[in-house]
Short mmCIF file of C-alpha atoms in Angstrom, two decimals:
data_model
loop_
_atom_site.label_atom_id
_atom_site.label_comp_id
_atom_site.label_asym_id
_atom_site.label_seq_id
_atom_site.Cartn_x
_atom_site.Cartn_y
_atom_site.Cartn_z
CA UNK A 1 180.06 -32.48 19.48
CA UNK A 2 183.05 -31.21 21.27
CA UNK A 3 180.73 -31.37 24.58
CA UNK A 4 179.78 -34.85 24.03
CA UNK A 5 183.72 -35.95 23.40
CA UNK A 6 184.46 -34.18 27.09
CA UNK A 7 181.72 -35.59 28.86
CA UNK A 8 182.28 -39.41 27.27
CA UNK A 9 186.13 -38.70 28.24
CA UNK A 10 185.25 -37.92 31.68
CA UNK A 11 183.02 -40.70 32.34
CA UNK A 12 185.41 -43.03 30.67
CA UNK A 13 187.85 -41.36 33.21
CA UNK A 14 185.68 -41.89 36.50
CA UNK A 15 184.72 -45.70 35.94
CA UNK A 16 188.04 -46.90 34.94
CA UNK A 17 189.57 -49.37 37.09
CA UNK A 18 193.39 -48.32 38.70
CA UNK A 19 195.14 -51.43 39.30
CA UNK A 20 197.82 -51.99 42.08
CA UNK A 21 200.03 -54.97 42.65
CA UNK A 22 203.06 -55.05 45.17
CA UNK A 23 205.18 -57.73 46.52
CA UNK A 24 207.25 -57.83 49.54
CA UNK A 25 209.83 -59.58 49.98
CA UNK A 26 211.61 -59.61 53.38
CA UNK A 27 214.85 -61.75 53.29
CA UNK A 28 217.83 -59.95 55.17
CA UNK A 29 219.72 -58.95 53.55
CA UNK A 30 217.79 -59.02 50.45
CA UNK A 31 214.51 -56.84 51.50
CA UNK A 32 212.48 -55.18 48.95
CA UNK A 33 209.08 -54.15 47.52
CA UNK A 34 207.87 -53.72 44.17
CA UNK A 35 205.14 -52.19 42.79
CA UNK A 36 202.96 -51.90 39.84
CA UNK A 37 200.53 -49.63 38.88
CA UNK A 38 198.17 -50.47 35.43
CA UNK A 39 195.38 -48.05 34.61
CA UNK A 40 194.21 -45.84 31.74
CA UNK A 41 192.36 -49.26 30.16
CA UNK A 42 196.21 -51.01 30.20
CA UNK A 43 197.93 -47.95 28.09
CA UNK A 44 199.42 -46.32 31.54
CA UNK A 45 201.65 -49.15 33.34
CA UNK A 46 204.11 -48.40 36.16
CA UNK A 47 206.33 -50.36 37.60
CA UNK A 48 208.95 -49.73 40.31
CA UNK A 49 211.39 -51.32 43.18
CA UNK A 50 212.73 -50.50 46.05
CA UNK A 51 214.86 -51.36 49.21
CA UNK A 52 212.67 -51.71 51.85
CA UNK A 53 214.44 -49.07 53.66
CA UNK A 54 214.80 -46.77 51.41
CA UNK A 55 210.98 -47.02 50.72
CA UNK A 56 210.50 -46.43 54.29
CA UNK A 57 213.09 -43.56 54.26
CA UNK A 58 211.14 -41.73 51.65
CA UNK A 59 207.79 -41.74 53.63
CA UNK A 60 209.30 -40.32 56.25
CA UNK A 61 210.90 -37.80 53.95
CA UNK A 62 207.77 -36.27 52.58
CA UNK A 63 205.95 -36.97 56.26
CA UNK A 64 208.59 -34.47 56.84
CA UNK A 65 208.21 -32.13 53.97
CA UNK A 66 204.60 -32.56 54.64
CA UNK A 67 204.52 -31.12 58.09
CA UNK A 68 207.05 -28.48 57.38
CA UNK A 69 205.10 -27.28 54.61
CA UNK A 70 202.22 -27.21 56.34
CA UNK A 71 202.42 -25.75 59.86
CA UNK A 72 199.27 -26.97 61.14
CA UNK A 73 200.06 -30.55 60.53
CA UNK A 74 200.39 -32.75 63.23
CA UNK A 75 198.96 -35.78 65.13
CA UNK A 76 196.46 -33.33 67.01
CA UNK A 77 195.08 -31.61 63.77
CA UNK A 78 195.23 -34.63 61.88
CA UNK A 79 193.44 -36.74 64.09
CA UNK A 80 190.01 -34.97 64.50
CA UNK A 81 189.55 -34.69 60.52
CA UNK A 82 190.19 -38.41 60.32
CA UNK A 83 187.50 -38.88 62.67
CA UNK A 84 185.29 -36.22 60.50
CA UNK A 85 186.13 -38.50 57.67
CA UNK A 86 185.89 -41.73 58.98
CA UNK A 87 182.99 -42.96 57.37
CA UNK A 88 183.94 -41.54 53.91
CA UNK A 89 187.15 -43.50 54.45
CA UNK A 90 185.32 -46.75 55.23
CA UNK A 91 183.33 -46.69 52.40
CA UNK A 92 186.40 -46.01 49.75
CA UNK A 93 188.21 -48.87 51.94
CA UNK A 94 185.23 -51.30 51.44
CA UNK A 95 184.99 -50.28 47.71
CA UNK A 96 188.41 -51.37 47.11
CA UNK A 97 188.38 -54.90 45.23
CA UNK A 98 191.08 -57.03 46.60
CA UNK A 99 192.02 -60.32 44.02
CA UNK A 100 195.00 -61.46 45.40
CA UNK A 101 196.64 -61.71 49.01
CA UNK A 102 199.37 -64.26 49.34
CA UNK A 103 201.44 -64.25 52.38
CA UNK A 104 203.85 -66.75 52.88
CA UNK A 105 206.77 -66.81 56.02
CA UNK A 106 209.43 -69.48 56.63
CA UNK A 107 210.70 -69.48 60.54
CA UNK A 108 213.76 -71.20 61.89
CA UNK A 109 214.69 -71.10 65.62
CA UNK A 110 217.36 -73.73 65.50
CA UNK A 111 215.91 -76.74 66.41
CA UNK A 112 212.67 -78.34 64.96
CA UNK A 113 210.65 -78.37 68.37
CA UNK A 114 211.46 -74.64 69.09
CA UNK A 115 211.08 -74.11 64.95
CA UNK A 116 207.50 -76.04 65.50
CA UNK A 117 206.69 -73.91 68.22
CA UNK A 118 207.63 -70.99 66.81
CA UNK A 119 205.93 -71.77 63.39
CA UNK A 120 202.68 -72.34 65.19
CA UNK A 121 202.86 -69.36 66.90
CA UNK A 122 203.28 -66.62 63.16
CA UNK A 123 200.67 -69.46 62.14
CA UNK A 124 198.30 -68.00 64.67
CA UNK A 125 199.08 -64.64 63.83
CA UNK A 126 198.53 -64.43 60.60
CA UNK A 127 194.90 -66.12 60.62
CA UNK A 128 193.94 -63.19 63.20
CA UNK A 129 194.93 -60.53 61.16
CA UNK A 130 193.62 -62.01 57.96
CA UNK A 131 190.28 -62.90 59.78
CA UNK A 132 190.41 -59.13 60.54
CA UNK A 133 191.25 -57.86 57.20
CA UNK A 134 188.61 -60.25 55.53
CA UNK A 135 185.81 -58.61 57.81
CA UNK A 136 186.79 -54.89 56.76
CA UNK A 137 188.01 -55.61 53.03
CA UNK A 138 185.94 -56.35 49.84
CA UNK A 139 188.08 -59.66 49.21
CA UNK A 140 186.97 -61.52 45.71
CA UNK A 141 189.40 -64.64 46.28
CA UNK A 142 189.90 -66.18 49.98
CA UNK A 143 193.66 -65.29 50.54
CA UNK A 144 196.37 -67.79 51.22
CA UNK A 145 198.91 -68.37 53.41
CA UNK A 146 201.78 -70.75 54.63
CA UNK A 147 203.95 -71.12 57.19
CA UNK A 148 207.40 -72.96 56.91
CA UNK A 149 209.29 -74.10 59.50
CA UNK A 150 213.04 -74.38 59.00
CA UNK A 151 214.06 -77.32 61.41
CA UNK A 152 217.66 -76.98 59.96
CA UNK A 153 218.82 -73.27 61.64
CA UNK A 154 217.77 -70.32 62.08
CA UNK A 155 216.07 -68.02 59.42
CA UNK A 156 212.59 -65.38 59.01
CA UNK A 157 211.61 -64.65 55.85
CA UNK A 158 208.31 -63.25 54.47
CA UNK A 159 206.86 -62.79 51.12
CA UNK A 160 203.75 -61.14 50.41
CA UNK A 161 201.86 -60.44 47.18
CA UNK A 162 198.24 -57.95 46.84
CA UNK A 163 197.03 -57.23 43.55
CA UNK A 164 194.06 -54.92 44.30
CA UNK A 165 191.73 -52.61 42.13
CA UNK A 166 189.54 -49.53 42.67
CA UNK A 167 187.56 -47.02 39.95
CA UNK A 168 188.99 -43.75 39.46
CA UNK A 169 185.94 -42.08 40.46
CA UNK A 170 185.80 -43.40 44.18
CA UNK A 171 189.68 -42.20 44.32
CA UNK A 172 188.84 -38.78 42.96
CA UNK A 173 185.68 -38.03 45.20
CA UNK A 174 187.48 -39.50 48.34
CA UNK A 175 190.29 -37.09 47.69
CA UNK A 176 188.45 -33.84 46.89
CA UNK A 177 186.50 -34.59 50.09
CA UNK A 178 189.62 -35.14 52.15
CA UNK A 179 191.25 -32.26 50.35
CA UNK A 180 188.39 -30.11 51.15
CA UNK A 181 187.93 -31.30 55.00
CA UNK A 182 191.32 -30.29 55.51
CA UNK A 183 191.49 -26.98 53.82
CA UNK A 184 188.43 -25.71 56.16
CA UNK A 185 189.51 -26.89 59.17
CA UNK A 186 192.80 -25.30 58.31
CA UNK A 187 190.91 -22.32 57.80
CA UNK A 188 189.43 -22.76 61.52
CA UNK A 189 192.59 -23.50 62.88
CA UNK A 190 193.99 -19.78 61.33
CA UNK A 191 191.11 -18.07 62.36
CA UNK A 192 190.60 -20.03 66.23
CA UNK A 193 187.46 -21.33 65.78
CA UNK A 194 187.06 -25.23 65.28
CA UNK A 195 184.58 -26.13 68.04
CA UNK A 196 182.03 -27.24 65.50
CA UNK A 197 185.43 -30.05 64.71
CA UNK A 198 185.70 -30.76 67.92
CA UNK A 199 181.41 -31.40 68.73
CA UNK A 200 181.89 -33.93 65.50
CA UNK A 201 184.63 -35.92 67.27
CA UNK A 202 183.53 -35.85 70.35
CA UNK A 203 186.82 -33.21 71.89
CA UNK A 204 190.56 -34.01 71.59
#
């Protein structure tokens, strides 16, 4: 009985959905993100905000901690097990379900032709990179954006909103094997043998 309780849990576990939903908003000097995390079938919910730069500032603080933990961390270690991984990473990527992406910018340049101009121009931008991010993401909603031009002065402000989800499981598995990749090419590294890395990526 006890057996069947642990395996039901774990399955329960694996196919659970982890939702995320930030917002940024970029409005000087007002710029911030906040983010919300639901899973555990709606009993876990997180929910934090941050300065923009102080988010930034603590990425770079445990890039830091990361690397100086780790002596073998760097750009040329890192690289070649990304490229090990690549497809693994894809396929999490592609798994991800993405239900909301709303990006909206308001650009003044002082005057409304240069505001036009200039509106036209993020305009262009943004249907690029969301052309590029609907070809590589799992999108279930089209996403939306808007441009405003402010023909009054001169202003840039940005606010974007992504509520995304992805199953447990897919997390888990993507992380043991990234977990794993790394811990035996670390080995390699210690012991100066990681040719068979370097045939898989093709040298670096």
């Amino acid at each position: 009985m006890i057996v069947l309780c642990i395996i039901a849990f774990t399955l329960l576990i694996l196919i659970m959905n982890i939702k995320f939903e930030f917002i940024i908003k970029i409005h000087t000097p007002q710029n911030t993100i906040s983010l919300k995390i639901i899973t555990l079938y709606g009993l876990v919910r997180i929910k934090r905000e941050f300065q923009l730069s102080e988010f930034v500032s603590k990425l770079n603080e445990r890039e830091q901690d990361f690397v100086e933990e780790d002596s073998t961390a760097s750009l040329d270690t890192i690289f070649p097990v990304l490229k090990v991984l690549y497809k693994d990473i894809v396929m999490f990527i592609k798994k991800i379900k993405i239900y909301i992406l709303e990006w909206s910018s308001q650009i003044g340049l002082g005057d409304a032709a240069s505001s036009a101009i200039g509106a036209g121009t993020v305009w262009s931008i943004k249907g690029t990179i969301i052309a590029f991010l609907q070809s590589k993401l799992n999108f279930k909603r089209s996403p939306e954006i808007k441009v405003i031009p402010d023909f009054q002065g001169f202003s840039a402000q940005t606010y974007i909103k992504c509520m995304l989800k992805l199953k447990a499981g897919n997390a888990i598995w993507t992380g043991y094997k990234v977990l794993k990749t790394w811990k035996n090419y670390r080995n390699e590294m210690d012991t100066g043998k990681y040719d068979h890395i370097k045939q898989q990526v093709g040298g670096f």
